[in-house]
Amino acid sequence: MHAQPTTFSAESYFATQPPPPTLQDDVDKVRLFVEKHAREGRSVVLVTSGGTTVPLELNVVRFLDNFSAGTRGATSAEYFLKAGYAVIFMHRQFSLQPFSRHYSHSTNPFLDFLDIDPPENVAVPPRISVTPNKRTDLLQVLTAYKKVHELGALHSLTFVTINDYLWLLRAVSQEMAVLKRKAMFYLAAAVSDFFLPQQKMSEHKIQSGKGNLSIEMDQVPKILKPLVDEWTPGGYIISFKLETDQNLLLPKARQALERYGHQVVIGNDLHRRKFEVVFVSKTRATDASGTAESFAEDWLRIDLHNNAPAGFAEKEIEEDIIAELVKRHSHWIENSV
Amino acid sequence: MHAQPTTFSAESYFATQPPPPTLQDDVDKVRLFVEKHAREGRSVVLVTSGGTTVPLELNVVRFLDNFSAGTRGATSAEYFLKAGYAVIFMHRQFSLQPFSRHYSHSTNPFLDFLDIDPPENVAVPPRISVTPNKRTDLLQVLTAYKKVHELGALHSLTFVTINDYLWLLRAVSQEMAVLKRKAMFYLAAAVSDFFLPQQKMSEHKIQSGKGNLSIEMDQVPKILKPLVDEWTPGGYIISFKLETDQNLLLPKARQALERYGHQVVIGNDLHRRKFEVVFVSKTRATDASGTAESFAEDWLRIDLHNNAPAGFAEKEIEEDIIAELVKRHSHWIENSV
């Protein structure tokens, strides 16, 4: 697998890597969703969530993955819905989703809170109902869930590989271009920086017993640049920067803003991301000597003082992140003229 | 990351790689579980399920993974429980689990079949109950689930990395040794063949923008050999062989039996595994000229003719796999004297 590395631009990527087979079908559904909410005057946010995979074989047995349960994305989608946004939730298959995220099969399995009620008569199956001490919490989640579905305010679509993700992101953002400044992009997915071009993949499972494994990967093209410049002009775009070395957080966030020219980078440290993030953006100050650009860094922190089950009594930092973004996005829409 | 490759034996692996922090606690719980069922005369099966990860960094952002939702393991565990076995279900965190597997948040979300009943009086929250057309199916699953929990017949423990898996497998199999021939090992997890020793991992997230990614991995030691010979003598051991190239299936299965000396290899092809597997084992024929060893290959196939939701009307191949293994295991127990 020691082939010559190739440098891919977004253009050469899409010219050489095959689209996922369900792309057209996914795009058709997104178009209908966008049209409906454009008609009804709602802002639409694309939330990307979860990690992308890099398959090592065409018949996939092994793949490289990026650590992400999808908590940030699923939680944020819920708060965007609460704030009145229509949400396109583009997530890694089987990662956490809004609403059901409160009932992980591992930590809060729903089978544990169902009671079998004695049957009213032998001809019908017994009723199954939610055990009393779980009702209050579930009622909140279920009511919000049903309301969102009645409104048709949530549209989900899934990706697995980095290739699925890149093709979908381009197509969905192009569909959202009609929304102009009412489109928001909240790119919380953990996207691989590296990939293995189709042309270099081995067809079958790489055999062990023949020594050690050696993998060479190419760099994923930087697609924020065409997203900002070409695919969806006017959209309000937020990207994320996750680091494990605190010292890299601000320099990397500033570098991304410089390079891609979008609106906000939310920086977070792997171990502090549940209670601390930083919003990095550009500000422009005008005085007699002209206009000077600089970076604004706004830290957002919450107290994690209690241990209530996730999503209920405990405060979630996404509540404050989304409140701040909704404010900034409204300002962005108002200033469009 | 181009360090010198090292060849690890099971012994040198455990001497150089650190145990997971929760190991002792996990082992203590397994010991109690095994003691209880040994006392009650039940056979105990260890079912391993899901894929193991190979982290590329100490502060994990990226990892190599093996494709597996955990369907085989979770389904099999359910049939073992039905057959009266006590089950230690050692699975990848967040992979499918027995019972709840029927209600994936993606394909059959439970929030969709809950109704909010009108409240009886304003002071109490309304009741939530399962919508009538979902009751029959759910009742089956829920009844089996409640019975298993009352009996204490299912013990779950989780792994994420290949290192967690190896340490747990050794410790759990050593705890199960007291069961002698009543212990079964159903090793359905998708275990990585390669890993990155702790000593070679980079501390922080590997930075992109510095060219391509190159990873060199070492081979995971073959631990079936010490499992068979040392950790749990007498146990009935089934391993799995997954291939994407049909032609490799039988040769690789036979090779594993020769090499490790366990009882059964179940071979399956990635694309046919839901309806076809092959049991490969050794048979011994004795005649006047002496004893001759050969391989027995028993194919097991089911019809996939209808499209009922998974786990209900549709036949699952694991039902037949487990029936066959229970028969063979009984035979193995009877022949222990």
XYZ file of C-alpha atoms in Angstrom:
674
model
C 0.000 0.000 0.000
C 2.983 2.323 -0.420
C 1.642 4.186 -3.421
C 2.652 7.697 -4.338
C 0.766 10.316 -2.283
C -1.545 12.561 -4.278
C -2.652 16.062 -3.396
C -6.374 16.501 -3.860
C -8.195 19.771 -4.367
C -11.945 19.725 -3.771
C -12.318 19.707 -7.534
C -10.011 16.793 -8.213
C -11.531 14.917 -5.287
C -15.043 14.992 -6.731
C -13.708 14.277 -10.206
C -11.995 11.063 -9.126
C -13.936 9.639 -6.151
C -17.333 8.016 -6.854
C -20.520 9.483 -5.310
C -22.447 7.316 -2.812
C -25.276 5.414 -4.545
C -28.043 7.070 -2.478
C -26.882 10.629 -3.139
C -29.591 11.646 -5.599
C -32.360 10.266 -3.425
C -30.968 12.057 -0.360
C -30.698 15.338 -2.258
C -34.280 15.123 -3.561
C -35.584 14.806 -0.010
C -33.444 17.674 1.244
C -34.753 19.865 -1.579
C -38.367 19.274 -0.517
C -37.491 19.988 3.103
C -35.684 23.224 2.243
C -38.510 24.380 -0.042
C -41.122 23.770 2.646
C -39.266 25.766 5.286
C -38.241 28.526 2.882
C -41.966 28.887 2.097
C -42.875 28.938 5.766
C -40.170 31.516 6.508
C -38.114 29.397 8.877
C -34.337 29.509 9.175
C -32.689 26.190 8.412
C -29.551 24.841 10.048
C -27.478 21.952 8.793
C -26.051 20.131 11.800
C -23.337 17.591 11.003
C -22.573 15.105 13.722
C -20.491 12.027 14.546
C -17.270 10.720 13.042
C -16.455 9.794 9.454
C -14.761 6.501 8.587
C -11.936 5.805 6.174
C -12.343 2.255 4.829
C -9.105 0.403 4.167
C -10.655 -2.190 1.870
C -13.333 -2.078 -0.850
C -15.096 -4.953 0.908
C -14.848 -3.143 4.195
C -13.608 -5.029 7.210
C -11.275 -2.411 8.665
C -11.519 1.334 8.761
C -10.014 4.357 10.409
C -12.489 6.301 12.527
C -12.677 9.566 14.424
C -13.724 9.478 18.046
C -17.255 10.888 18.405
C -20.471 9.573 19.911
C -22.329 12.479 18.325
C -23.252 14.082 21.639
C -22.441 17.652 20.603
C -24.411 17.402 17.371
C -27.460 15.567 18.733
C -27.749 17.872 21.736
C -27.297 20.994 19.625
C -29.943 19.851 17.138
C -32.444 19.648 19.993
C -31.725 23.223 21.076
C -31.932 24.516 17.488
C -35.352 22.882 17.176
C -36.419 24.460 20.466
C -35.275 27.834 19.082
C -37.593 27.436 16.080
C -35.069 26.362 13.449
C -35.715 23.625 10.923
C -32.848 21.170 11.273
C -31.132 18.972 8.708
C -29.382 16.457 10.924
C -26.627 14.864 8.864
C -25.076 12.276 11.127
C -22.937 9.188 11.234
C -25.122 6.101 11.067
C -25.904 4.852 14.605
C -24.473 7.908 16.322
C -26.613 9.742 18.886
C -29.747 11.493 17.698
C -31.840 14.307 19.146
C -34.411 13.061 21.703
C -33.509 9.364 21.666
C -30.022 10.365 22.923
C -31.538 10.539 26.421
C -32.266 6.819 26.288
C -29.005 5.112 25.380
C -29.435 1.349 25.335
C -26.312 1.157 27.489
C -26.898 3.763 30.158
C -30.655 4.282 30.282
C -32.275 1.352 28.485
C -35.948 1.919 27.813
C -36.829 -1.744 28.407
C -36.039 -1.097 32.078
C -38.857 1.359 32.493
C -41.690 -0.481 30.816
C -44.268 -2.306 32.932
C -46.499 -5.088 31.696
C -49.973 -4.275 32.996
C -52.324 -7.141 33.854
C -54.473 -7.877 30.784
C -58.020 -6.575 30.778
C -59.206 -9.734 29.060
C -57.464 -12.808 27.731
C -58.215 -12.108 24.083
C -56.057 -8.967 23.910
C -52.383 -8.612 24.738
C -51.695 -6.825 28.025
C -50.977 -3.104 27.946
C -47.390 -1.947 28.357
C -46.837 1.377 30.052
C -44.038 3.565 31.305
C -43.295 3.043 34.984
C -44.500 6.020 37.094
C -41.151 7.406 38.271
C -39.894 7.718 34.690
C -42.974 9.462 33.355
C -42.100 13.087 34.048
C -38.739 13.040 32.276
C -39.963 10.984 29.354
C -43.028 13.156 28.937
C -40.856 16.213 28.335
C -38.766 14.461 25.704
C -41.712 12.735 24.061
C -43.793 15.917 23.853
C -40.958 17.819 22.171
C -40.316 14.860 19.844
C -43.949 14.616 18.766
C -44.204 18.356 18.188
C -41.091 18.366 15.978
C -42.469 15.480 13.926
C -45.856 17.138 13.487
C -44.147 20.298 12.265
C -41.822 18.334 10.001
C -38.999 20.414 11.457
C -36.342 17.693 11.557
C -34.852 15.935 8.550
C -32.247 13.240 9.173
C -29.747 11.801 6.790
C -26.785 9.558 7.452
C -23.223 9.060 6.326
C -20.642 6.440 7.168
C -17.481 7.171 5.211
C -15.576 10.386 4.632
C -16.568 10.029 0.985
C -20.305 9.902 1.844
C -19.790 12.961 4.025
C -17.996 15.082 1.426
C -20.483 14.343 -1.351
C -23.453 14.956 0.929
C -22.050 18.179 2.360
C -21.529 19.638 -1.094
C -24.961 18.618 -2.346
C -26.870 19.695 0.775
C -25.123 23.053 0.992
C -25.902 23.694 -2.679
C -29.582 22.946 -1.974
C -29.512 25.340 0.974
C -28.121 28.199 -1.125
C -31.684 29.351 -1.929
C -32.124 30.229 1.755
C -29.341 32.784 1.449
C -28.573 34.309 4.863
C -31.262 32.216 6.531
C -29.086 29.127 6.118
C -26.797 28.167 8.966
C -24.095 25.496 8.909
C -23.078 23.950 12.213
C -20.290 21.589 11.257
C -19.836 19.527 14.411
C -18.961 16.208 12.759
C -15.521 14.788 13.493
C -14.204 14.653 9.957
C -11.117 12.717 9.031
C -8.145 14.712 7.775
C -6.881 11.706 5.833
C -8.397 9.234 3.417
C -7.521 6.395 1.105
C -8.527 7.059 -2.517
C -10.708 4.371 -4.066
C -7.916 3.712 -6.537
C -5.508 2.672 -3.769
C -7.804 0.432 -1.735
C -7.242 -3.284 -1.630
C -10.266 -5.249 -2.766
C -10.335 -7.852 -0.017
C -9.617 -7.999 3.676
C -5.955 -7.271 4.327
C -4.465 -10.549 5.522
C -2.601 -10.759 8.783
C 0.228 -13.200 9.343
C 2.265 -11.476 6.673
C 4.041 -9.113 9.007
C 3.013 -5.690 10.172
C 0.407 -3.362 8.773
C 1.506 -0.229 7.028
C -0.968 2.352 5.790
C -0.275 5.524 3.847
C -3.117 7.988 3.539
C -3.695 11.114 1.514
C -4.980 14.400 2.865
C -8.662 15.164 2.606
C -9.110 18.371 0.595
C -10.093 21.432 2.607
C -13.731 21.857 1.620
C -14.594 24.816 3.841
C -13.128 27.132 1.214
C -15.479 26.110 -1.649
C -18.351 25.811 0.853
C -17.905 29.477 1.781
C -17.066 30.804 -1.675
C -19.104 28.701 -4.069
C -21.574 26.191 -2.693
C -23.680 28.352 -0.409
C -22.824 32.063 -0.585
C -24.421 34.023 2.255
C -24.719 31.086 4.637
C -23.677 31.552 8.254
C -20.964 28.990 8.830
C -19.643 27.604 12.100
C -16.833 25.071 12.150
C -15.342 23.248 15.128
C -11.759 22.732 16.151
C -11.031 19.912 18.571
C -7.575 19.654 20.075
C -5.996 17.690 22.888
C -3.209 20.212 23.324
C -4.745 23.413 24.791
C -1.925 25.542 23.387
C -2.929 24.765 19.818
C -6.583 25.717 20.217
C -6.511 29.463 19.521
C -3.762 29.453 16.858
C -5.531 26.673 14.931
C -8.915 28.385 15.221
C -7.523 31.707 13.971
C -5.704 29.967 11.154
C -8.959 28.318 10.014
C -10.795 31.667 9.963
C -8.000 33.291 7.980
C -7.867 30.464 5.519
C -11.554 29.869 4.851
C -13.186 33.209 5.626
C -16.253 31.842 7.414
C -17.976 33.323 10.467
C -17.146 31.376 13.621
C -14.771 28.688 14.808
C -15.802 27.006 18.039
C -12.678 25.676 19.699
C -12.829 22.895 22.258
C -10.365 20.791 24.162
C -11.066 17.043 24.201
C -11.219 16.877 27.992
C -12.974 20.198 28.680
C -15.520 20.224 25.869
C -18.536 19.528 28.097
C -18.089 22.736 30.086
C -15.853 25.081 28.110
C -15.668 26.267 24.519
C -14.327 29.372 22.826
C -15.981 31.300 19.985
C -13.370 32.739 17.659
C -14.490 35.238 15.040
C -13.235 38.277 13.187
C -14.171 41.790 14.177
C -13.708 44.961 12.278
C -13.115 48.257 14.023
C -13.307 51.449 12.025
C -11.776 54.708 13.166
C -10.249 57.777 11.536
C -7.193 55.814 10.402
C -9.296 53.217 8.581
C -10.621 49.755 9.239
C -8.638 47.252 11.317
C -9.457 43.585 11.523
C -8.782 41.548 14.623
C -9.906 38.318 16.273
C -12.562 38.227 18.968
C -12.348 35.361 21.418
C -15.383 34.754 23.583
C -15.128 32.003 26.159
C -18.266 30.234 27.208
C -18.194 28.150 30.399
C -20.800 26.409 32.510
C -20.724 24.926 36.004
C -20.894 21.179 36.132
C -21.875 21.033 39.759
C -24.487 18.338 39.862
C -24.759 14.788 38.624
C -28.282 14.626 37.308
C -28.851 12.343 34.295
C -27.644 13.939 31.093
C -30.168 16.189 29.472
C -32.466 16.703 32.406
C -31.654 18.730 35.512
C -28.044 19.101 34.440
C -27.249 22.160 32.386
C -25.902 21.387 28.924
C -23.362 23.756 27.396
C -25.087 23.381 24.009
C -28.028 25.384 25.389
C -25.751 28.428 25.731
C -23.853 27.754 22.507
C -27.061 27.697 20.487
C -28.505 30.767 22.263
C -25.368 32.710 21.332
C -25.401 31.498 17.728
C -29.087 32.266 17.235
C -28.366 35.815 18.385
C -25.407 36.180 16.033
C -27.300 34.619 13.153
C -30.267 37.012 13.604
C -27.815 39.887 13.503
C -26.280 38.412 10.333
C -29.710 38.150 8.682
C -30.666 41.715 9.656
C -27.425 43.071 8.234
C -27.920 41.445 4.885
C -29.128 44.610 3.202
C 5.702 6.760 13.545
C 8.119 4.560 11.635
C 9.451 2.674 14.637
C 10.940 -0.785 14.469
C 8.239 -3.515 14.387
C 8.167 -5.794 17.427
C 6.855 -9.329 17.582
C 4.656 -9.866 20.603
C 3.882 -13.186 22.235
C 0.873 -13.255 24.565
C 3.358 -13.197 27.416
C 5.362 -10.201 26.232
C 2.120 -8.414 25.351
C 0.760 -8.575 28.887
C 4.198 -7.774 30.316
C 4.486 -4.524 28.352
C 0.943 -3.211 27.756
C -0.927 -1.673 30.714
C -4.184 -3.244 31.965
C -7.389 -1.185 31.691
C -8.115 0.675 34.953
C -11.462 -1.084 35.540
C -10.078 -4.613 35.108
C -10.119 -5.684 38.757
C -13.629 -4.421 39.283
C -14.859 -6.205 36.156
C -13.204 -9.449 37.209
C -14.708 -9.337 40.715
C -18.194 -9.085 39.235
C -17.558 -11.909 36.778
C -16.333 -14.100 39.642
C -19.609 -13.639 41.552
C -21.612 -14.370 38.427
C -19.652 -17.533 37.646
C -19.899 -18.756 41.255
C -23.656 -18.269 41.328
C -24.238 -20.227 38.143
C -21.712 -22.940 39.002
C -23.665 -23.388 42.252
C -26.966 -23.520 40.390
C -25.566 -26.023 37.887
C -25.955 -23.863 34.800
C -23.586 -23.883 31.842
C -22.008 -20.491 31.202
C -21.086 -19.069 27.814
C -18.830 -16.105 27.199
C -20.111 -14.284 24.123
C -17.743 -11.660 22.743
C -19.284 -9.170 20.343
C -18.541 -6.056 18.320
C -15.273 -4.639 17.015
C -12.152 -3.635 18.896
C -10.441 -0.304 18.301
C -6.781 0.514 17.898
C -6.192 4.060 19.144
C -3.548 6.024 17.263
C -2.997 8.592 19.997
C -2.843 8.443 23.821
C -5.422 11.228 23.943
C -7.592 9.401 21.475
C -8.991 11.287 18.537
C -8.383 8.713 15.811
C -8.510 4.959 15.868
C -8.585 1.953 13.603
C -11.767 -0.101 13.932
C -13.188 -3.383 12.719
C -16.544 -3.359 11.012
C -19.178 -4.885 13.312
C -22.509 -3.683 14.640
C -22.540 -6.617 17.054
C -25.538 -8.284 15.421
C -24.120 -11.825 15.506
C -23.117 -11.603 19.156
C -26.248 -9.871 20.463
C -28.570 -12.233 18.583
C -26.632 -15.311 19.662
C -26.660 -14.214 23.306
C -30.452 -14.101 23.183
C -30.662 -17.680 21.874
C -28.145 -18.926 24.455
C -30.304 -17.399 27.187
C -33.376 -19.039 25.696
C -31.505 -22.379 25.758
C -30.913 -22.017 29.509
C -27.323 -20.802 29.489
C -25.993 -18.070 31.724
C -24.352 -15.524 29.427
C -21.377 -13.235 29.973
C -21.862 -10.707 27.203
C -18.518 -8.999 26.637
C -19.181 -6.400 23.991
C -17.905 -3.242 22.396
C -19.347 -0.224 24.135
C -22.501 0.954 22.305
C -22.687 -2.094 20.030
C -25.965 -4.015 19.810
C -27.188 -5.846 22.899
C -29.600 -8.737 23.385
C -33.271 -7.616 23.526
C -32.722 -3.889 22.954
C -31.219 -4.791 19.536
C -34.810 -5.047 18.231
C -35.295 -1.358 18.921
C -32.455 0.451 17.194
C -32.829 4.201 17.584
C -32.268 4.454 13.837
C -34.534 1.797 12.385
C -37.190 1.160 15.028
C -37.075 4.067 17.475
C -39.078 3.401 20.611
C -40.228 7.029 20.883
C -42.329 6.356 17.787
C -44.503 3.814 19.504
C -45.279 5.582 22.732
C -48.638 7.294 23.181
C -49.352 10.029 25.687
C -52.668 9.099 27.298
C -54.977 11.898 28.442
C -54.246 12.625 32.114
C -56.670 11.248 34.701
C -56.304 14.384 36.754
C -54.245 17.522 36.423
C -52.080 16.833 39.468
C -50.393 13.777 38.016
C -48.445 13.474 34.773
C -50.315 11.659 32.000
C -49.644 7.959 31.492
C -47.452 6.898 28.593
C -48.201 3.573 26.990
C -47.128 1.454 24.055
C -49.300 1.941 21.017
C -51.575 -1.095 20.390
C -50.082 -2.388 17.121
C -46.606 -2.613 18.661
C -47.692 -4.447 21.807
C -47.492 -8.059 20.645
C -43.898 -7.883 19.417
C -42.687 -5.822 22.327
C -44.424 -8.080 24.812
C -42.387 -11.057 23.611
C -39.104 -9.208 23.913
C -39.987 -7.555 27.210
C -41.169 -10.795 28.828
C -37.925 -12.584 27.911
C -35.898 -9.572 29.083
C -37.614 -9.412 32.455
C -37.232 -13.157 33.012
C -33.498 -13.042 32.240
C -33.031 -10.166 34.682
C -34.988 -11.921 37.430
C -32.825 -15.020 36.988
C -29.644 -12.961 36.881
C -28.713 -14.966 33.789
C -27.047 -12.154 31.824
C -23.904 -10.308 32.810
C -22.648 -7.544 30.524
C -19.224 -6.001 30.378
C -17.760 -3.680 27.791
C -14.523 -3.071 25.974
C -13.448 -0.388 23.547
C -9.830 -0.994 22.564
C -8.018 -4.146 21.537
C -6.053 -3.771 24.771
C -9.234 -3.773 26.905
C -10.385 -6.837 25.002
C -7.203 -8.874 25.439
C -6.891 -8.167 29.165
C -10.582 -8.901 29.759
C -10.556 -12.110 27.716
C -7.644 -13.495 29.672
C -9.104 -12.561 33.060
C -12.650 -13.736 32.294
C -11.516 -17.054 30.826
C -9.368 -17.664 33.905
C -12.420 -17.028 36.109
C -14.452 -19.456 34.002
C -11.878 -22.257 34.397
C -13.697 -23.500 37.520
C -16.643 -24.422 35.307
C -14.439 -26.894 33.449
C -16.362 -28.430 30.539
C -19.482 -26.438 31.388
C -17.775 -23.287 30.117
C -18.304 -22.293 26.510
C -16.507 -19.545 24.610
C -18.258 -18.024 21.633
C -15.728 -15.568 20.282
C -17.775 -13.536 17.813
C -16.065 -10.184 18.364
C -14.293 -8.655 15.368
C -10.825 -8.441 16.832
C -8.086 -6.400 15.249
C -5.074 -8.295 13.924
C -2.888 -5.237 14.373
C -2.229 -2.773 17.159
C -0.045 0.124 18.148
C 1.933 -0.523 21.335
C 1.488 2.114 24.034
C 5.195 2.908 23.704
C 4.790 3.979 20.075
C 1.676 6.114 20.381
C 1.872 9.843 19.948
C 0.552 11.730 22.952
C -1.558 14.295 21.150
C -3.763 14.420 18.117
C -1.710 13.790 14.982
C -1.648 17.094 13.099
C -2.757 17.315 9.534
C -1.288 19.816 7.135
C 2.082 18.179 7.440
C 1.672 15.847 4.526
C 0.207 12.401 4.434
C -0.492 10.019 7.267
C 1.623 6.942 7.595
C 0.911 4.305 10.235
C 2.914 1.180 11.024
C 1.259 -1.360 13.261
C 2.441 -4.486 15.034
C 0.658 -7.813 14.987
C -1.644 -8.691 17.842
C -0.395 -11.886 19.509
C -2.447 -15.000 18.805
C -4.208 -15.525 22.114
C -6.331 -18.546 21.184
C -3.346 -20.767 21.890
C -2.899 -19.781 25.569
C -6.701 -19.598 25.958
C -6.959 -23.250 24.953
C -3.833 -24.519 26.695
C -3.546 -22.433 29.840
C -6.310 -20.019 30.732
C -9.332 -22.276 30.673
C -8.510 -25.951 30.104
C -11.601 -27.976 29.302
C -13.639 -25.084 27.936
C -15.559 -25.583 24.687
C -14.196 -22.944 22.348
C -15.719 -21.567 19.164
C -13.909 -18.954 17.112
C -15.104 -17.128 14.001
C -13.416 -16.520 10.701
C -14.759 -13.716 8.534
C -13.490 -13.367 5.004
C -14.508 -11.387 1.952
C -12.869 -13.841 -0.406
C -14.890 -17.105 -0.321
C -11.873 -19.118 -1.452
C -9.986 -18.329 1.728
C -12.747 -19.419 4.110
C -12.073 -23.137 4.496
C -8.264 -23.006 4.319
C -8.140 -20.247 6.952
C -10.611 -22.080 9.205
C -8.645 -25.342 9.006
C -5.410 -23.510 9.639
C -6.842 -21.941 12.812
C -7.969 -25.338 14.149
C -4.559 -26.859 13.439
C -2.778 -24.002 15.068
C -4.823 -23.506 18.221
C -6.394 -26.900 18.854
C -9.843 -25.628 19.864
C -13.207 -27.191 18.991
C -14.987 -25.268 16.256
C -14.324 -22.537 13.756
C -17.419 -20.933 12.300
C -16.536 -19.541 8.898
C -18.583 -16.789 7.295
C -18.345 -14.653 4.230
C -18.967 -10.929 4.754
C -21.844 -10.814 2.265
C -23.451 -14.184 3.039
C -23.139 -14.256 6.816
C -26.844 -13.682 7.504
C -27.912 -16.891 5.778
C -24.879 -19.161 5.465
C -22.076 -20.284 7.771
C -19.839 -23.321 7.905
C -18.853 -25.251 11.046
C -15.315 -26.580 10.706
C -14.105 -29.085 13.298
C -11.795 -32.059 13.630
C -13.053 -35.614 13.596
C -11.225 -38.724 14.514
C -11.983 -42.048 12.831
C -10.557 -45.204 14.314
C -10.223 -48.461 12.373
C -7.876 -51.443 12.351
C -5.028 -49.385 10.959
C -5.231 -46.811 13.768
C -6.746 -43.380 14.293
C -6.999 -40.862 11.477
C -7.812 -37.197 11.953
C -9.673 -35.199 9.378
C -11.747 -32.033 9.095
C -15.544 -32.071 9.180
C -17.258 -29.216 7.360
C -20.931 -28.740 8.103
C -22.726 -26.029 6.171
C -25.703 -24.344 7.767
C -28.056 -22.322 5.569
C -31.422 -20.674 6.035
C -33.961 -19.209 3.631
C -34.275 -15.464 3.694
C -37.593 -15.364 1.935
C -39.570 -12.731 3.758
C -38.987 -9.175 4.836
C -40.422 -9.113 8.330
C -38.675 -6.804 10.807
C -35.438 -8.327 12.095
C -35.921 -10.603 15.022
C -39.600 -11.295 14.666
C -41.247 -13.359 11.960
C -37.981 -13.635 10.065
C -35.873 -16.634 10.888
C -32.459 -15.764 12.278
C -29.533 -18.030 11.432
C -28.247 -17.687 15.013
C -31.207 -19.773 16.186
C -29.808 -22.754 14.267
C -26.176 -21.991 15.089
C -26.906 -21.993 18.808
C -29.088 -25.142 18.612
C -26.203 -26.965 16.929
C -23.636 -25.716 19.441
C -25.788 -26.577 22.453
C -26.015 -30.130 21.106
C -22.267 -30.359 20.555
C -21.519 -28.818 23.920
C -23.789 -31.331 25.742
C -21.959 -34.102 23.993
C -18.642 -32.568 25.063
C -19.805 -32.378 28.690
C -21.053 -35.988 28.672
C -17.764 -37.220 27.265
C -15.708 -35.562 29.943
C -15.135 -38.741 31.939
